[in-house]
PDB file of C-alpha atoms in Angstrom:
ATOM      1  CA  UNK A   1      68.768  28.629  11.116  1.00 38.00           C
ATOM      2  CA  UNK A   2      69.386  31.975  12.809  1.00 40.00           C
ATOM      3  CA  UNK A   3      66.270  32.875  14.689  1.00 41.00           C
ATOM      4  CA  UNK A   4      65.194  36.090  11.496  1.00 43.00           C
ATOM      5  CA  UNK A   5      65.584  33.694   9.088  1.00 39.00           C
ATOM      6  CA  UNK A   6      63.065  31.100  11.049  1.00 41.00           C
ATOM      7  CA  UNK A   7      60.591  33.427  12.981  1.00 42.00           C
ATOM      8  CA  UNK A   8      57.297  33.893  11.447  1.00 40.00           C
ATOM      9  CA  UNK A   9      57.749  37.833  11.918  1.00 39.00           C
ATOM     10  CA  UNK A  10      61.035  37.756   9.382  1.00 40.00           C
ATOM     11  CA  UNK A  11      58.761  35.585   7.229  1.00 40.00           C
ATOM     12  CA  UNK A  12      56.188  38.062   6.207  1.00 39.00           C
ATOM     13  CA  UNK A  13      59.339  40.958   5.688  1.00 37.00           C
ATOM     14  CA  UNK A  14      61.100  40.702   2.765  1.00 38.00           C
ATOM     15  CA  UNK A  15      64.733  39.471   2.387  1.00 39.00           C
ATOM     16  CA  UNK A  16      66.861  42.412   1.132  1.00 43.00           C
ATOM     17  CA  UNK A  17      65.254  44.154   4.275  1.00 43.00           C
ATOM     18  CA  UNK A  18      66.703  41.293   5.984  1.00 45.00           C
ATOM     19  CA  UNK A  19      69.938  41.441   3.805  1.00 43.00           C
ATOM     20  CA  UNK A  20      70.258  45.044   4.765  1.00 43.00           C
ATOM     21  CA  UNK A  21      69.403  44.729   8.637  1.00 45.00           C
ATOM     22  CA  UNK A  22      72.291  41.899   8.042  1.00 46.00           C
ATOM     23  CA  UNK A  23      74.754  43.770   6.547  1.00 43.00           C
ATOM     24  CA  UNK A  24      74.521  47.363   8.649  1.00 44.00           C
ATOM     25  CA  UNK A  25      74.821  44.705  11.960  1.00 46.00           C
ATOM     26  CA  UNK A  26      78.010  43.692  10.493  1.00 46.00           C
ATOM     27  CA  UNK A  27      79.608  47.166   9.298  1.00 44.00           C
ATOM     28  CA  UNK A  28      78.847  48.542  12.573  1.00 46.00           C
ATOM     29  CA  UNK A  29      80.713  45.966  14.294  1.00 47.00           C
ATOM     30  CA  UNK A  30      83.534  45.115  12.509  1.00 45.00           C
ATOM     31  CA  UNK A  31      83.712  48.225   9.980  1.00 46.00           C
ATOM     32  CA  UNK A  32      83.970  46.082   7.180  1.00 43.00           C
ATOM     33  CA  UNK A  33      80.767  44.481   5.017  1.00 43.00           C
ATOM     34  CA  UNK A  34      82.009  40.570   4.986  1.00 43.00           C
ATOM     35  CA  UNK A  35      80.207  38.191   2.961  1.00 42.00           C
ATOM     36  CA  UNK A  36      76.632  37.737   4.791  1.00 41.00           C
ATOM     37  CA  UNK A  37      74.697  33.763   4.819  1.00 41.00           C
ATOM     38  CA  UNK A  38      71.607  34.827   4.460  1.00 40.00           C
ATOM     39  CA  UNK A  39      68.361  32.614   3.968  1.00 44.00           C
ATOM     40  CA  UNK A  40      66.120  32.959   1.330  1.00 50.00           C
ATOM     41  CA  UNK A  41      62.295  32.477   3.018  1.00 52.00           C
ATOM     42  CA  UNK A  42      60.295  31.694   0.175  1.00 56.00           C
ATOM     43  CA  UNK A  43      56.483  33.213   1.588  1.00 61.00           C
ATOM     44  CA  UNK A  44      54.104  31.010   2.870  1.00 62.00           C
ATOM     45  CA  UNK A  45      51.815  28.942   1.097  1.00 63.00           C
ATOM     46  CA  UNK A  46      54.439  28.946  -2.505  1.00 76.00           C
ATOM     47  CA  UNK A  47      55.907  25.497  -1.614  1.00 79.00           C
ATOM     48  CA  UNK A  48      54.225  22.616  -2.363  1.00 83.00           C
ATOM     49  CA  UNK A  49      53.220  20.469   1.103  1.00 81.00           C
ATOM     50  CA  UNK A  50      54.748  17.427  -0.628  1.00 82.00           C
ATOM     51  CA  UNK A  51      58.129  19.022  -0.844  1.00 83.00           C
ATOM     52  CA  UNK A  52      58.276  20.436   2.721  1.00 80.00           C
ATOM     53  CA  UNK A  53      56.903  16.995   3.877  1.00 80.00           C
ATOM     54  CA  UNK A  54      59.465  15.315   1.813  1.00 79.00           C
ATOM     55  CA  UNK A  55      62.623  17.893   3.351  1.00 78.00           C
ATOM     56  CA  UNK A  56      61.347  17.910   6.703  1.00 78.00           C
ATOM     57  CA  UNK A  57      60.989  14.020   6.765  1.00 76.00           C
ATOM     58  CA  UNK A  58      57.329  13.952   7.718  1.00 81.00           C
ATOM     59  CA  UNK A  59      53.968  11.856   7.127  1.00 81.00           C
ATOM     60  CA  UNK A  60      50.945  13.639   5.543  1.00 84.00           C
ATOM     61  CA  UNK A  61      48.645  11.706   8.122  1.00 85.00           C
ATOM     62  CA  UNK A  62      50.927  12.828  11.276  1.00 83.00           C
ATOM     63  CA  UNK A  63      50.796  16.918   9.448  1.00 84.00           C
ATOM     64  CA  UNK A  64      46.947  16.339   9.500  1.00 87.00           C
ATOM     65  CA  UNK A  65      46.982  15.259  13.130  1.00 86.00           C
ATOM     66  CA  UNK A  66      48.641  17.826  14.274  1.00 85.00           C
ATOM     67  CA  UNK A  67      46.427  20.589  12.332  1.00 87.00           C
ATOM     68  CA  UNK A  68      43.927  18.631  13.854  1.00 88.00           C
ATOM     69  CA  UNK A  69      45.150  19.425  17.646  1.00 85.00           C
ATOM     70  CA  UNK A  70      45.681  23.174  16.363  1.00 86.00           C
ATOM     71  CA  UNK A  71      42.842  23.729  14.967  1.00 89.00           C
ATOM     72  CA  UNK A  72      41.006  23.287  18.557  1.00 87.00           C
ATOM     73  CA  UNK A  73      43.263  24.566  20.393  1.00 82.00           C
ATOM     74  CA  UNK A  74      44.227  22.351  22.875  1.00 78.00           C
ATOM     75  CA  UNK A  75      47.044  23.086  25.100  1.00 76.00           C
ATOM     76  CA  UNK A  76      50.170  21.111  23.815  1.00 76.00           C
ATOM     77  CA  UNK A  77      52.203  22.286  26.709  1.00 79.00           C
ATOM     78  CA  UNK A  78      50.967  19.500  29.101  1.00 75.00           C
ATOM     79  CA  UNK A  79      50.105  15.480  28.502  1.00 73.00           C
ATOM     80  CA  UNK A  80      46.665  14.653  28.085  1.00 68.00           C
ATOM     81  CA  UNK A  81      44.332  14.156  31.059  1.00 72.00           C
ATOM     82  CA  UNK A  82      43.972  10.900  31.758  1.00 75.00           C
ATOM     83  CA  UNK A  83      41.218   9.161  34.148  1.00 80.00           C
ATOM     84  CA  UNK A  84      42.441   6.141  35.998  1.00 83.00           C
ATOM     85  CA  UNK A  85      40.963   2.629  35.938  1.00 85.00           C
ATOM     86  CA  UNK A  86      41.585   0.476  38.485  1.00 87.00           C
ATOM     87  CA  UNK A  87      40.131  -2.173  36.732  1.00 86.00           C
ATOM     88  CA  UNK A  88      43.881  -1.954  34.532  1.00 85.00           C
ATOM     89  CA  UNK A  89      45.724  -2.374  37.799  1.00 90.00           C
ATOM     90  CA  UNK A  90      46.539  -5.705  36.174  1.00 91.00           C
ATOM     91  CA  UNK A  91      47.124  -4.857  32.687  1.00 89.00           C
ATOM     92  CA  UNK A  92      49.703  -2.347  33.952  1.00 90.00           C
ATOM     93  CA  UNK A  93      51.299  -4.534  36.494  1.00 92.00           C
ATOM     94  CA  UNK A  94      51.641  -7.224  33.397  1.00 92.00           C
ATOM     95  CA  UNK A  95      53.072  -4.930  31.227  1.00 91.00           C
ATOM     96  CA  UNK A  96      55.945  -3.572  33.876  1.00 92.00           C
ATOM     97  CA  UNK A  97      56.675  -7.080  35.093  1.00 93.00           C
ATOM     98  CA  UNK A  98      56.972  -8.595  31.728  1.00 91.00           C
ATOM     99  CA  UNK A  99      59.075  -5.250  30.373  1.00 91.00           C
ATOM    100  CA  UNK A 100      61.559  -5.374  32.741  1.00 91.00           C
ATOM    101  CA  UNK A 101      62.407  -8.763  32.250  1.00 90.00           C
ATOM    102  CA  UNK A 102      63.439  -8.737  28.895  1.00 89.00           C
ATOM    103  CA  UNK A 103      64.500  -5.047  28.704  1.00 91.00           C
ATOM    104  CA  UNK A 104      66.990  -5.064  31.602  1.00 92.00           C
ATOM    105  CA  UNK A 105      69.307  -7.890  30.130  1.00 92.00           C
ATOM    106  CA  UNK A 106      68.666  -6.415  26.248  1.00 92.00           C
ATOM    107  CA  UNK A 107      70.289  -3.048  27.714  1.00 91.00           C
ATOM    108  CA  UNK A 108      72.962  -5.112  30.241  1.00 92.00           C
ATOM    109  CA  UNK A 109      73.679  -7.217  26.574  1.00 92.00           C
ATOM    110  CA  UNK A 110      73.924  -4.619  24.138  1.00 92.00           C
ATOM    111  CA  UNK A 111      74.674  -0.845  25.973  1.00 92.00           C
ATOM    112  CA  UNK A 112      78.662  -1.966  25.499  1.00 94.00           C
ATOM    113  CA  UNK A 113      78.511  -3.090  20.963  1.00 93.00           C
ATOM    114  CA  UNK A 114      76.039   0.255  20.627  1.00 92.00           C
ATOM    115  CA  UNK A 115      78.383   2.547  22.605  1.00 93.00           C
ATOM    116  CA  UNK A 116      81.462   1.120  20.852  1.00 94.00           C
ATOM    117  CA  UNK A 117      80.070   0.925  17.440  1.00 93.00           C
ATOM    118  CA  UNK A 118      78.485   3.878  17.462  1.00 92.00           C
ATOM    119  CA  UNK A 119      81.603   6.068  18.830  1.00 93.00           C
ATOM    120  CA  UNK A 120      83.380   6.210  15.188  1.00 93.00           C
ATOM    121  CA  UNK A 121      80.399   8.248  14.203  1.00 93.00           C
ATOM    122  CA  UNK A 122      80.160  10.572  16.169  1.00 93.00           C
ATOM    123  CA  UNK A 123      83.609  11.299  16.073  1.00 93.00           C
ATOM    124  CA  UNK A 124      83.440  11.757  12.367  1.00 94.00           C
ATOM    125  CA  UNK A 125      80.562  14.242  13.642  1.00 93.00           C
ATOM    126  CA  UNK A 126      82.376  15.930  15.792  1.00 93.00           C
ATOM    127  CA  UNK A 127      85.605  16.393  14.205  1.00 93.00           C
ATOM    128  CA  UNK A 128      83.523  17.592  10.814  1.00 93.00           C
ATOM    129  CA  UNK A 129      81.835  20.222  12.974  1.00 91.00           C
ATOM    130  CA  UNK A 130      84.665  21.739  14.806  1.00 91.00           C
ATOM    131  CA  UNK A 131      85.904  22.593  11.151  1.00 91.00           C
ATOM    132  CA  UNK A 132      83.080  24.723  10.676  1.00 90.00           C
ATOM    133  CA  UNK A 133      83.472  28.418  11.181  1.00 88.00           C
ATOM    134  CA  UNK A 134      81.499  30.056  14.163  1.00 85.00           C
ATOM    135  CA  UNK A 135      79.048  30.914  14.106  1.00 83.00           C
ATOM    136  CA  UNK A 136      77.375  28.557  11.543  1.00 82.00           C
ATOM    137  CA  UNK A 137      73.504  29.129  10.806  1.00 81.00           C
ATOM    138  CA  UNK A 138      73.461  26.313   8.027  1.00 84.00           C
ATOM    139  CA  UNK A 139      75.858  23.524   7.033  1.00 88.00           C
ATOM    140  CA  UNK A 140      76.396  23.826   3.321  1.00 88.00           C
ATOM    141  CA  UNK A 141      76.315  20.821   1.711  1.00 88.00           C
ATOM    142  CA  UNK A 142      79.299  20.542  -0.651  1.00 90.00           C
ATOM    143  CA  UNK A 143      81.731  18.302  -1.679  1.00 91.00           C
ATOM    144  CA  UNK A 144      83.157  18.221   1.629  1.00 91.00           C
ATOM    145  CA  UNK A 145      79.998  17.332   3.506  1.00 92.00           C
ATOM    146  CA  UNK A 146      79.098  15.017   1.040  1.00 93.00           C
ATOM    147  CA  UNK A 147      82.505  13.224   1.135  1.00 94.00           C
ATOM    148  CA  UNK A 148      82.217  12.747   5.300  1.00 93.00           C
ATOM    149  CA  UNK A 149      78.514  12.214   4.563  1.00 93.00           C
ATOM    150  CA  UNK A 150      79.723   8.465   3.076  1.00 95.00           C
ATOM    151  CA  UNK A 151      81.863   7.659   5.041  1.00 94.00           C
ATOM    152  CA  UNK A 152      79.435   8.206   8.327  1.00 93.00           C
ATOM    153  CA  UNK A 153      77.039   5.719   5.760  1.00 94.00           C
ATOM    154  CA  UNK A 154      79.809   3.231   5.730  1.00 95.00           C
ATOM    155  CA  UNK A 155      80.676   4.197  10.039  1.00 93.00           C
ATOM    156  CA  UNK A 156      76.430   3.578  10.593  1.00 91.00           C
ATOM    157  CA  UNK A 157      76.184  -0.043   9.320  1.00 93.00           C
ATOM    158  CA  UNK A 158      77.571  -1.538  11.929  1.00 93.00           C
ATOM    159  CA  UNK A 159      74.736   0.035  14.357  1.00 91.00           C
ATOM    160  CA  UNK A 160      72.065  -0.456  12.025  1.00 91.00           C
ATOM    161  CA  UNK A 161      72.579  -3.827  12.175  1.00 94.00           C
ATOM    162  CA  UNK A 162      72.625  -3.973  15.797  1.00 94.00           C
ATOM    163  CA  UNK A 163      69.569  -1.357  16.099  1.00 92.00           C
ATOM    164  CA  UNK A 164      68.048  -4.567  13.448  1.00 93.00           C
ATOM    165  CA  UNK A 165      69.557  -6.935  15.942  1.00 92.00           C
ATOM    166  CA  UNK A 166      67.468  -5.008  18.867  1.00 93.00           C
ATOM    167  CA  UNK A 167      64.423  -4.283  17.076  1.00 92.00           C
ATOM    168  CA  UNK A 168      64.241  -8.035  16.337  1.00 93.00           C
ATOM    169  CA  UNK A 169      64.613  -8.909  20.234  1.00 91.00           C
ATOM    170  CA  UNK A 170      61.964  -6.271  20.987  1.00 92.00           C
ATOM    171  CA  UNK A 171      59.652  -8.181  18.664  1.00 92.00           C
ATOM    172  CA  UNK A 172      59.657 -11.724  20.097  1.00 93.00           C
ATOM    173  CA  UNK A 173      58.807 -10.277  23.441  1.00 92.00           C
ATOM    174  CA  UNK A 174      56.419  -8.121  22.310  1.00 90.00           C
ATOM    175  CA  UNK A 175      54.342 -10.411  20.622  1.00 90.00           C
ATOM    176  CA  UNK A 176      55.358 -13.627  22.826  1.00 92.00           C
ATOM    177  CA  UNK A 177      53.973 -11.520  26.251  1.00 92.00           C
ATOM    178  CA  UNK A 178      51.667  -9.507  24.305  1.00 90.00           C
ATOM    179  CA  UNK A 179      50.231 -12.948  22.651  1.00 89.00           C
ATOM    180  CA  UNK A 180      49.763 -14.497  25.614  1.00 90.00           C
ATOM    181  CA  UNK A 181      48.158 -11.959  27.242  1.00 89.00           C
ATOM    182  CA  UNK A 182      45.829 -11.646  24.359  1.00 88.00           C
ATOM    183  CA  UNK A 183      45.194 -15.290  24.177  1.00 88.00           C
ATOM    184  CA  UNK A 184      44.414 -15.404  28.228  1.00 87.00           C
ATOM    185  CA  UNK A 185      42.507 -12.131  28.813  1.00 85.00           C
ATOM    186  CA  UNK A 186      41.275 -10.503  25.657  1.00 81.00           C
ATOM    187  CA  UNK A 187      40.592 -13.019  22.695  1.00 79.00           C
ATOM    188  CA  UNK A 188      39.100 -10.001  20.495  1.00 81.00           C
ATOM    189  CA  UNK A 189      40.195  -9.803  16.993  1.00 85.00           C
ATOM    190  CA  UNK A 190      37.589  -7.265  16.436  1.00 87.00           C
ATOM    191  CA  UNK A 191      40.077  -5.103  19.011  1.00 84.00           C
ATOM    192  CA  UNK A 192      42.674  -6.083  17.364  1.00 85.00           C
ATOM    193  CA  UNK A 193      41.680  -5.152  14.139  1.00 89.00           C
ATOM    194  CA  UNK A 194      40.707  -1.617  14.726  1.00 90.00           C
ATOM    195  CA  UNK A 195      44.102  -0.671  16.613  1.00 87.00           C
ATOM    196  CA  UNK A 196      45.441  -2.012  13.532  1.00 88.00           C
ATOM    197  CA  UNK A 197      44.070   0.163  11.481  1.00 90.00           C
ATOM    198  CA  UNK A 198      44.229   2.933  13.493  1.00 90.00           C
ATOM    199  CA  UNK A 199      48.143   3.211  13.546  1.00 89.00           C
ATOM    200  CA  UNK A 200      48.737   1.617  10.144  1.00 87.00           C
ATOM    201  CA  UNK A 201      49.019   5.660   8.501  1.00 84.00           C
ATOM    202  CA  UNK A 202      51.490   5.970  10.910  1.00 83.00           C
ATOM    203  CA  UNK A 203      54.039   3.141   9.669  1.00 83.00           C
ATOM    204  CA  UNK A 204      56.648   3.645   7.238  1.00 78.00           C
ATOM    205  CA  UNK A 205      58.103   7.100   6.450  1.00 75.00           C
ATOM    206  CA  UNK A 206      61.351   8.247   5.038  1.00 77.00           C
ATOM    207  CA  UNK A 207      64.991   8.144   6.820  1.00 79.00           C
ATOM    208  CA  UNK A 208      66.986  11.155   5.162  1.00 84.00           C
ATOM    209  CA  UNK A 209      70.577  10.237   6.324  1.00 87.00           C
ATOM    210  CA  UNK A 210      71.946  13.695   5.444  1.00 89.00           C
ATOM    211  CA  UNK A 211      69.981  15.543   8.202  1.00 90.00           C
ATOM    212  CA  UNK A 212      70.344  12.873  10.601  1.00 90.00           C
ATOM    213  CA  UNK A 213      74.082  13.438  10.096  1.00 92.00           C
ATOM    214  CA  UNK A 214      73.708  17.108  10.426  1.00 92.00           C
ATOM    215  CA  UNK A 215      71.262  16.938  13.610  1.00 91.00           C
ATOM    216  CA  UNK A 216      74.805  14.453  14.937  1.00 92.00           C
ATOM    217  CA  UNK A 217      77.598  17.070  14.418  1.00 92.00           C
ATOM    218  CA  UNK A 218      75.092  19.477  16.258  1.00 90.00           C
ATOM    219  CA  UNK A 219      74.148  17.530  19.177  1.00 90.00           C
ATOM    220  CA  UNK A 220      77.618  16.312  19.306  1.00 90.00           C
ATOM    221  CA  UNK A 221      79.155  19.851  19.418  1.00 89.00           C
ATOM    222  CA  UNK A 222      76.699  20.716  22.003  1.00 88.00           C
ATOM    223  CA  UNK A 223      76.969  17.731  24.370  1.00 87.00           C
ATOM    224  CA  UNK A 224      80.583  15.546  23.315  1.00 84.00           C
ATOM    225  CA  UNK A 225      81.439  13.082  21.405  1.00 83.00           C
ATOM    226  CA  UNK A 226      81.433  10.464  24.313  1.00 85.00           C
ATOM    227  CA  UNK A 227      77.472  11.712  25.434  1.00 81.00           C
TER     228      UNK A 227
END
């Protein structure tokens, strides 16, 4: 979105004055009124939280979270400040030693069949959004889209199986250096059992392919196909 139809300030004005401040932009720099895209802002607080969850692709528990932060104000521009304990010297040592074993040859394995299989797609990306005119403050979603939207479904397969393929790997090391090092050092299930349910409103969510596919032609027109 252009940055009037996004900003809170262009929020609370309505949209024919935005329409208007549009339109006498365009007259007075090419003489001519073309067609205007224009968003329509629907004011804050009339759409239900379950619908812009649902659009945006987010989790009520990670919305709450994050209203949580807000609402005392803590600075978000800088990582949390963390003490150090020697006494995890080991734990982190473990952890780095154990990583790099496994993660090294997954990324020396598997950097070649995810660059390869994933290149199709992001040509498709690419090539869809150099048809767009410029400049483009929102990719309609038409026939057209919709068309190149299933065949990037058919191009992602391929790398979702391999991103299955990884996850998968990522697993058995996990939990066959992770067990251990339960087994050996910790041996708490009460532990366990809290972490557990700590992140479990965290798991799951939605995958909206459309976005993820319009997110692509924009990150590919900014940085190339081949990045």
């Amino acid at each position: 979105q252009s940055p009037c139809s996004a900003c809170s300030p262009c929020q609370a004005r309505s949209i024919p004055a935005l329409e208007i401040a549009a339109l006498s932009r365009q007259i007075a720099c090419t003489g001519s009124p073309r067609p205007i895209m224009a968003a329509q802002v629907a004011p804050d607080g009339q759409v239900p939280e379950a619908v812009v969850r649902r659009v945006n692709g987010e989790h009520k528990h990670t919305n709450a979270h994050a209203r949580d932060i807000k609402s005392r104000g803590d600075d978000t521009s800088i990582d949390e400040p963390w003490e150090v304990d020697p006494k995890l010297a080991f734990n982190d040592s473990y952890v780095m030693f154990t990583t790099k074993m496994y993660l090294y040859p997954k990324l020396a394995l598997l950097w070649l069949p995810t660059f390869l299989l994933t290149l199709p797609y992001a040509s498709l990306a690419h090539t869809y959004g150099s048809c767009l005119p410029v400049p483009t403050d929102h990719v309609r979603r038409g026939a057209g889209f919709h068309a190149s939207l299933l065949v990037a479904r058919l191009l992602l397969i391929p790398t979702f199986v391999l991103g299955l393929v990884s996850l998968v790997l990522d697993y058995v090391f996990y939990y066959l250096f992770g067990g251990l090092f339960f087994l050996l050092f910790v041996r708490d299930l009460k532990q366990y059992r809290a972490s557990q349910k700590v992140i479990a409103p965290y798991r799951g969510g939605t995958i909206l392919v459309e976005d993820i596919f319009v997110a692509s032609i924009g990150q590919c027109l900014r940085n190339g196909t081949m990045e």
